[in-house]
Structures are given as structure tokens and as C-alpha cells.
């Protein structure tokens, strides 16, 4: 499962960078090893809104009837800029963390950017040239909004509703999060 998730995220990053954008942070909750779906963060304003928006990715995992594992992916420089944080670790770099209630492991996939084209507005489309990945880091340092999302993912959300997962999905979509559930969890 892990290799498939890495391949999906790397492919999404390659496609996004080729279109001149960095894909937004994404969470992938799992229940008993089964992928619930992919949920991308809503459009963010800088600073506090970005910190909150990224941390709130955890809402879907907390409402997913007991997600026992989550995987989050983000780009080092993108999250640091959005949240007004120092750049920690390699940049540019696709980061992925896999987490359970017992801890997390940080995986980093550094890359260099190969310029493909530049638009008249100054936007650059690039291709990532993936560099060798450092060894996975059990308990590796996570930037604050990602650490918050990891922590909150395993804090159950108490909603007085017959379908707390379904209502969480609807509310997140209304807030601008892009939610793509697997068939097993689609409503």
C-alpha cells in the first residue's frame, strides 16, 4: 500500500509542477489498512489561516470511524511559505509522513526542478528530478501544522449526528477541501 501511495503522490506532484503549481497538502486516512480517500487542503490565506487549514485535514480521519493510520504529504517550501515558518529540511522536497496512534515516520523525497516553460505572467512549469531519498526518520521533526494534523487525526470527533463521517465530508467540501473517497467509503 505504501509504495502505491508514494507513486500516486509523486505522480500528482509531477503533474502539478508541470502545470506550474505545487499540489496542496493532502491527507490519506486508512481504516484497517483500507484507504478511505484523498483529501486536499482548502485554498489558504497566509499565516494563521494556513496553519488552521492544514491542521483541519485531520477532521476527516477523526470522523472516519476510527482511522488507525494516516498519511500526509506536503512540499517543504510551500507549507513553510504559507504558514510563515522557517524552511526545515531539504527544499524543494516532497514530504510524506505515515502515522498511527503510536508514532510517525517521516519520509522525504527531495528533488531539483528542471524548467520546462515560463508563461508570460512569469509562472514556471517544471519537472521534478527526484534525488535519492534519505532514510525514513521514525519520530522525525514535523512542521507545526502537520504535527497538529497528525495529533488531531487520532482524536475522535464527537458529532451528534447519525452519520458523523458523512456530515464531516459534506462540511469539509463546503469549506473548500477537495475530498475524493474510495468506492468503499463513498456515500
PDB file of C-alpha atoms in Angstrom, residues 106-172:
ATOM      1  CA  UNK A 106       8.824  10.922   8.103  1.00  0.00           C
ATOM      2  CA  UNK A 107       9.812  10.144   4.517  1.00  0.00           C
ATOM      3  CA  UNK A 108      11.435  12.809   2.362  1.00  0.00           C
ATOM      4  CA  UNK A 109      11.726  12.827  -1.416  1.00  0.00           C
ATOM      5  CA  UNK A 110      13.996  15.726  -2.412  1.00  0.00           C
ATOM      6  CA  UNK A 111      14.126  16.888  -5.993  1.00  0.00           C
ATOM      7  CA  UNK A 112      15.594  19.563  -8.188  1.00  0.00           C
ATOM      8  CA  UNK A 113      13.446  21.478 -10.626  1.00  0.00           C
ATOM      9  CA  UNK A 114      14.072  21.300 -14.348  1.00  0.00           C
ATOM     10  CA  UNK A 115      12.485  24.312 -16.076  1.00  0.00           C
ATOM     11  CA  UNK A 116      10.051  23.260 -18.810  1.00  0.00           C
ATOM     12  CA  UNK A 117       8.497  26.614 -19.725  1.00  0.00           C
ATOM     13  CA  UNK A 118       7.693  30.049 -18.380  1.00  0.00           C
ATOM     14  CA  UNK A 119       4.355  31.792 -19.013  1.00  0.00           C
ATOM     15  CA  UNK A 120       4.133  35.473 -19.989  1.00  0.00           C
ATOM     16  CA  UNK A 121       2.871  36.098 -16.421  1.00  0.00           C
ATOM     17  CA  UNK A 122       6.069  34.630 -15.005  1.00  0.00           C
ATOM     18  CA  UNK A 123       4.729  31.225 -13.885  1.00  0.00           C
ATOM     19  CA  UNK A 124       7.212  28.426 -14.364  1.00  0.00           C
ATOM     20  CA  UNK A 125       6.310  24.873 -15.187  1.00  0.00           C
ATOM     21  CA  UNK A 126       8.962  22.451 -14.024  1.00  0.00           C
ATOM     22  CA  UNK A 127       9.694  18.754 -13.933  1.00  0.00           C
ATOM     23  CA  UNK A 128      10.978  17.252 -10.698  1.00  0.00           C
ATOM     24  CA  UNK A 129      14.250  15.393 -10.943  1.00  0.00           C
ATOM     25  CA  UNK A 130      13.880  13.068  -7.953  1.00  0.00           C
ATOM     26  CA  UNK A 131      17.041  12.760  -5.886  1.00  0.00           C
ATOM     27  CA  UNK A 132      17.987   9.852  -3.634  1.00  0.00           C
ATOM     28  CA  UNK A 133      15.701   9.766  -0.610  1.00  0.00           C
ATOM     29  CA  UNK A 134      17.280   9.875   2.826  1.00  0.00           C
ATOM     30  CA  UNK A 135      16.461   7.031   5.204  1.00  0.00           C
ATOM     31  CA  UNK A 136      12.976   7.171   6.766  1.00  0.00           C
ATOM     32  CA  UNK A 137      13.004   9.057  10.067  1.00  0.00           C
ATOM     33  CA  UNK A 138      10.946   7.449  12.865  1.00  0.00           C
ATOM     34  CA  UNK A 139       9.683  10.329  15.003  1.00  0.00           C
ATOM     35  CA  UNK A 140      11.181  12.846  12.542  1.00  0.00           C
ATOM     36  CA  UNK A 141      10.513  16.537  13.165  1.00  0.00           C
ATOM     37  CA  UNK A 142       7.277  17.732  11.587  1.00  0.00           C
ATOM     38  CA  UNK A 143       6.319  21.343  10.918  1.00  0.00           C
ATOM     39  CA  UNK A 144       3.629  22.570  13.371  1.00  0.00           C
ATOM     40  CA  UNK A 145       0.534  22.303  11.122  1.00  0.00           C
ATOM     41  CA  UNK A 146       1.472  18.778  10.012  1.00  0.00           C
ATOM     42  CA  UNK A 147       2.212  17.754  13.609  1.00  0.00           C
ATOM     43  CA  UNK A 148      -1.198  19.157  14.620  1.00  0.00           C
ATOM     44  CA  UNK A 149      -2.919  17.206  11.838  1.00  0.00           C
ATOM     45  CA  UNK A 150      -1.164  14.014  12.960  1.00  0.00           C
ATOM     46  CA  UNK A 151      -2.176  14.616  16.585  1.00  0.00           C
ATOM     47  CA  UNK A 152      -5.801  15.525  15.803  1.00  0.00           C
ATOM     48  CA  UNK A 153      -6.255  12.622  13.362  1.00  0.00           C
ATOM     49  CA  UNK A 154      -6.500  10.232  16.289  1.00  0.00           C
ATOM     50  CA  UNK A 155      -8.729  12.404  18.480  1.00  0.00           C
ATOM     51  CA  UNK A 156     -12.308  11.254  17.829  1.00  0.00           C
ATOM     52  CA  UNK A 157     -14.755  13.939  16.800  1.00  0.00           C
ATOM     53  CA  UNK A 158     -17.963  13.717  18.785  1.00  0.00           C
ATOM     54  CA  UNK A 159     -20.795  14.787  16.490  1.00  0.00           C
ATOM     55  CA  UNK A 160     -24.425  14.421  17.442  1.00  0.00           C
ATOM     56  CA  UNK A 161     -25.412  13.128  14.022  1.00  0.00           C
ATOM     57  CA  UNK A 162     -26.433   9.676  12.757  1.00  0.00           C
ATOM     58  CA  UNK A 163     -23.644   9.804  10.135  1.00  0.00           C
ATOM     59  CA  UNK A 164     -20.696  11.759  11.588  1.00  0.00           C
ATOM     60  CA  UNK A 165     -18.379  10.702   8.762  1.00  0.00           C
ATOM     61  CA  UNK A 166     -20.835  11.739   6.043  1.00  0.00           C
ATOM     62  CA  UNK A 167     -21.566  15.108   7.639  1.00  0.00           C
ATOM     63  CA  UNK A 168     -17.826  15.749   8.098  1.00  0.00           C
ATOM     64  CA  UNK A 169     -17.250  15.087   4.395  1.00  0.00           C
ATOM     65  CA  UNK A 170     -20.052  17.498   3.434  1.00  0.00           C
ATOM     66  CA  UNK A 171     -18.828  20.217   5.808  1.00  0.00           C
ATOM     67  CA  UNK A 172     -15.238  19.900   4.600  1.00  0.00           C
TER      68      UNK A 172
END
